[in-house]
Amino acid sequence: MKIGGLIKFSLIDFPGKIAAVIFVQGCNFRCPYCHNPELVDPKSYSALIHEEEVLDFLNKRRGQLGGVVITGGEPTLQLDLLPFSLNVKNMGYALKLDTNGSRPEVIQALIDQNVLDYIAMDIKAPFVKYFDVAGVDNFADNVKQSIEIIKDSALDYEFRTTFIPGLMTENDIVEIAEMIKGAKRYKLQLFNVDKKNILDDNLRGNAPSQEEIKQFEIIKKKYEKDFK
Ligand code: SF4
């Protein structure tokens, strides 16, 4: 595994669990608002953390941490994601995967092997806008397939969208709600311009106006869904 970062203790990344968060290096998307350019742009890659070091840490924290989140970058690009996940699972941890949904066959394999407890999948935009919002095209079929695999699974899951004022509208969220119709959980977050690291420099300093924040809160209230 190419591990570019590790948060040893998080209360916010895995619903209901105290978790460690593992950040993998490498992504096949180029979302302009990405807050982890050092995991996405090879020019900004930071030094890798040895996998053994991470496994050793997890081994020592058994009983103190309840879960492990594998995020990125895009974890499903890692060739040894399945054996690594099995290793973590065998230590007794609940495992959460964060994914952009581009590799449904990997998601399916992880589900088939019973290594996952929770999946969070980004729905970047309606398919016609993927290029604007995620910097890629031609992933519609894969993303559709991933949505269906996740909805049909017995796992806890959430779909989530980062709302970027100026680039997205309420209609986009209506379309996304249709794409994931019947899903158990849908979360919306506003693009956070305050983060130091953003993949596309042009977005830096582009803070949403008070009016845009208000509009977002209305959209969030209307379209978010939680386990019921
Ligand atoms: S936000 Fe986009 S570019 Fe950044 S890691 Fe996630 S999918 Fe990749």
Coordinates of C-alpha atoms and ligand atoms in Angstrom, one line a residue:
M1 CA 0.0 0.0 0.0
K2 CA 1.2 3.5 -0.8
I3 CA 0.4 5.2 2.4
G4 CA 0.9 9.0 2.3
G5 CA -0.6 9.9 5.7
L6 CA -2.0 8.6 9.0
I7 CA -4.3 10.2 11.5
K8 CA -3.9 8.2 14.7
F9 CA -7.1 9.3 16.4
S10 CA -10.3 10.6 14.9
L11 CA -13.8 11.1 16.2
I12 CA -15.3 12.4 13.0
D13 CA -14.3 10.1 10.1
F14 CA -16.2 6.9 11.0
P15 CA -19.7 7.2 12.3
G16 CA -20.0 5.9 15.8
K17 CA -16.3 4.8 16.1
I18 CA -13.0 6.1 17.3
A19 CA -10.9 5.5 14.3
A20 CA -7.5 5.8 12.8
V21 CA -7.4 7.2 9.2
I22 CA -5.1 5.9 6.6
F23 CA -4.5 8.1 3.5
V24 CA -3.3 6.4 0.4
Q25 CA -1.3 8.0 -2.4
G26 CA -2.7 8.2 -5.9
C27 CA -6.0 9.2 -7.4
N28 CA -7.6 8.9 -10.9
F29 CA -9.8 12.0 -10.4
R30 CA -8.7 15.6 -10.4
C31 CA -11.4 17.4 -8.4
P32 CA -10.3 21.1 -8.4
Y33 CA -11.4 21.5 -4.8
C34 CA -9.4 18.5 -3.5
H35 CA -7.9 19.2 -0.1
N36 CA -5.2 16.5 -0.5
P37 CA -3.1 17.5 -3.5
E38 CA -0.1 15.8 -1.9
L39 CA -2.0 12.5 -2.4
V40 CA -3.2 13.3 -5.9
D41 CA -0.6 15.3 -7.9
P42 CA 2.6 13.3 -8.3
K43 CA 4.5 16.6 -8.3
S44 CA 3.4 17.2 -4.7
Y45 CA 3.7 13.6 -3.4
S46 CA 5.0 13.5 0.1
A47 CA 7.2 10.6 1.5
L48 CA 5.4 7.3 2.0
I49 CA 4.9 5.8 5.4
H50 CA 5.9 2.2 5.6
E51 CA 3.0 -0.2 5.6
E52 CA 4.6 -2.2 8.4
E53 CA 4.8 0.9 10.6
V54 CA 1.0 1.5 10.2
L55 CA 0.1 -2.2 10.8
D56 CA 2.4 -2.2 13.9
F57 CA 0.6 0.9 15.2
L58 CA -2.8 -0.6 14.6
N59 CA -1.7 -3.8 16.3
K60 CA -0.7 -1.9 19.4
R61 CA -3.9 0.1 19.5
R62 CA -6.3 -2.9 19.5
G63 CA -8.9 -2.3 22.1
Q64 CA -8.4 1.4 22.1
L65 CA -9.5 2.2 18.6
G66 CA -12.7 0.7 17.2
G67 CA -12.2 1.4 13.5
V68 CA -9.9 2.1 10.6
V69 CA -10.8 4.3 7.7
I70 CA -9.0 3.9 4.4
T71 CA -9.3 7.0 2.4
G72 CA -7.2 8.9 -0.1
G73 CA -6.4 9.6 -2.8
E74 CA -8.5 6.7 -4.2
P75 CA -8.0 3.5 -2.2
T76 CA -9.4 1.2 -4.8
L77 CA -6.4 1.9 -7.1
Q78 CA -4.1 0.2 -4.5
L79 CA -3.2 -3.2 -5.9
D80 CA -2.9 -4.8 -2.4
L81 CA -6.0 -3.1 -0.9
L82 CA -7.7 -6.5 -0.3
P83 CA -4.9 -8.2 1.6
F84 CA -4.2 -5.1 3.5
S85 CA -7.9 -4.8 4.5
L86 CA -8.0 -8.4 5.5
N87 CA -5.0 -7.9 7.7
V88 CA -6.6 -4.9 9.4
K89 CA -10.0 -6.7 9.7
N90 CA -8.3 -9.7 11.3
M91 CA -6.9 -7.5 14.0
G92 CA -10.6 -7.0 15.0
Y93 CA -11.1 -3.5 13.6
A94 CA -14.3 -2.3 11.8
L95 CA -13.2 -1.0 8.4
K96 CA -14.6 2.0 6.5
L97 CA -13.7 2.6 2.9
D98 CA -13.9 6.1 1.3
T99 CA -14.1 5.9 -2.5
N100 CA -14.9 7.9 -5.6
G101 CA -16.7 4.9 -7.0
S102 CA -14.5 4.6 -10.1
R103 CA -13.6 0.9 -9.6
P104 CA -16.8 -1.1 -8.9
E105 CA -15.1 -4.4 -9.3
V106 CA -12.8 -3.6 -6.4
I107 CA -15.7 -2.5 -4.2
Q108 CA -17.5 -5.8 -5.1
A109 CA -14.5 -7.9 -4.2
L110 CA -14.1 -6.2 -0.8
I111 CA -17.8 -6.7 -0.1
D112 CA -17.6 -10.4 -1.2
Q113 CA -14.7 -10.9 1.2
N114 CA -16.6 -9.4 4.1
V115 CA -13.9 -7.0 5.0
L116 CA -15.9 -3.8 5.0
D117 CA -18.3 -2.4 7.6
Y118 CA -19.0 1.0 6.1
I119 CA -18.6 2.6 2.7
A120 CA -18.7 6.3 1.9
M121 CA -18.8 7.1 -1.8
D122 CA -18.5 10.5 -3.3
I123 CA -21.0 11.4 -6.0
K124 CA -19.2 14.4 -7.4
A125 CA -21.9 15.7 -9.7
P126 CA -24.5 14.7 -12.3
F127 CA -22.7 12.7 -14.9
V128 CA -22.7 15.5 -17.5
K129 CA -20.7 17.7 -15.0
Y130 CA -18.1 15.2 -13.9
F131 CA -15.5 16.8 -16.0
D132 CA -16.1 20.2 -14.5
V133 CA -16.3 19.0 -10.9
A134 CA -14.0 15.9 -10.8
G135 CA -11.7 16.7 -13.8
V136 CA -12.5 13.4 -15.5
D137 CA -14.9 12.0 -18.0
N138 CA -15.9 8.5 -19.0
F139 CA -16.6 7.2 -15.4
A140 CA -20.4 7.3 -15.6
D141 CA -20.8 3.6 -16.1
N142 CA -18.4 2.7 -13.3
V143 CA -20.0 5.2 -10.9
K144 CA -23.5 3.9 -11.7
Q145 CA -22.3 0.3 -11.1
S146 CA -20.7 1.3 -7.8
I147 CA -23.9 3.0 -6.6
E148 CA -25.9 -0.1 -7.3
I149 CA -23.4 -2.5 -5.7
I150 CA -23.3 -0.3 -2.5
K151 CA -27.1 0.1 -2.4
D152 CA -27.6 -3.7 -2.8
S153 CA -25.1 -4.5 -0.1
A154 CA -26.0 -5.2 3.5
L155 CA -23.4 -2.6 4.7
D156 CA -23.9 0.7 6.3
Y157 CA -23.1 3.3 3.8
E158 CA -23.4 6.9 2.7
F159 CA -23.2 8.8 -0.5
R160 CA -21.9 12.3 -0.2
T161 CA -21.4 15.4 -2.3
T162 CA -19.2 18.5 -1.9
F163 CA -21.3 21.5 -3.1
I164 CA -19.3 24.1 -4.9
P165 CA -21.2 27.4 -5.3
G166 CA -20.7 28.8 -8.8
L167 CA -20.0 25.3 -10.2
M168 CA -23.1 23.5 -8.9
T169 CA -26.7 24.4 -8.5
E170 CA -29.7 23.0 -6.7
N171 CA -30.7 21.2 -9.9
D172 CA -27.5 19.2 -9.8
I173 CA -28.4 18.0 -6.3
V174 CA -31.9 17.1 -7.6
E175 CA -30.2 15.0 -10.3
I176 CA -27.9 13.3 -7.8
A177 CA -30.8 12.5 -5.5
E178 CA -32.3 10.8 -8.6
M179 CA -29.1 8.9 -9.3
I180 CA -29.0 7.5 -5.7
K181 CA -32.8 7.1 -5.3
G182 CA -33.6 4.8 -2.4
A183 CA -30.2 5.2 -0.7
K184 CA -30.1 5.1 3.1
R185 CA -27.9 8.1 3.7
Y186 CA -26.9 11.1 1.7
K187 CA -24.6 13.9 3.1
L188 CA -23.8 17.3 1.7
Q189 CA -20.9 19.5 2.6
L190 CA -20.0 22.9 1.4
F191 CA -16.6 23.4 -0.3
N192 CA -14.2 24.5 2.4
V193 CA -12.1 27.3 0.9
D194 CA -10.2 27.9 4.2
K195 CA -8.1 24.8 3.8
K196 CA -4.5 25.5 3.1
N197 CA -4.2 22.9 0.4
I198 CA -6.4 22.9 -2.7
L199 CA -5.6 21.1 -5.9
D200 CA -6.6 24.0 -8.2
D201 CA -5.1 27.3 -7.1
N202 CA -7.8 29.2 -8.9
L203 CA -10.3 28.2 -6.2
R204 CA -8.2 29.5 -3.4
G205 CA -9.7 32.5 -1.7
N206 CA -13.0 31.9 -3.6
A207 CA -15.0 31.9 -0.4
P208 CA -18.8 31.4 -0.7
S209 CA -20.8 34.6 0.0
Q210 CA -23.3 34.7 2.9
E211 CA -26.1 34.3 0.3
E212 CA -24.4 31.2 -1.1
I213 CA -24.0 29.8 2.4
K214 CA -27.6 30.4 3.2
Q215 CA -28.7 28.8 -0.1
F216 CA -26.5 25.8 0.6
E217 CA -28.1 25.3 4.1
I218 CA -31.5 25.2 2.5
I219 CA -30.4 22.7 -0.1
K220 CA -28.7 20.6 2.6
K221 CA -31.9 20.5 4.7
K222 CA -34.0 19.5 1.7
Y223 CA -31.9 16.7 0.2
E224 CA -29.8 15.2 3.0
K225 CA -31.0 11.8 4.2
D226 CA -30.0 9.9 7.3
F227 CA -30.5 6.3 8.5
K228 CA -34.1 5.9 9.5
Ligands
SF4_1 S1 -11.3 14.8 -3.8 FE1 -11.2 14.0 -5.9 S2 -9.0 14.3 -6.5 FE2 -9.1 14.4 -4.3 S3 -8.8 12.4 -3.5 FE3 -11.0 12.6 -3.7 S4 -11.5 11.9 -5.7 FE4 -9.3 12.2 -5.7

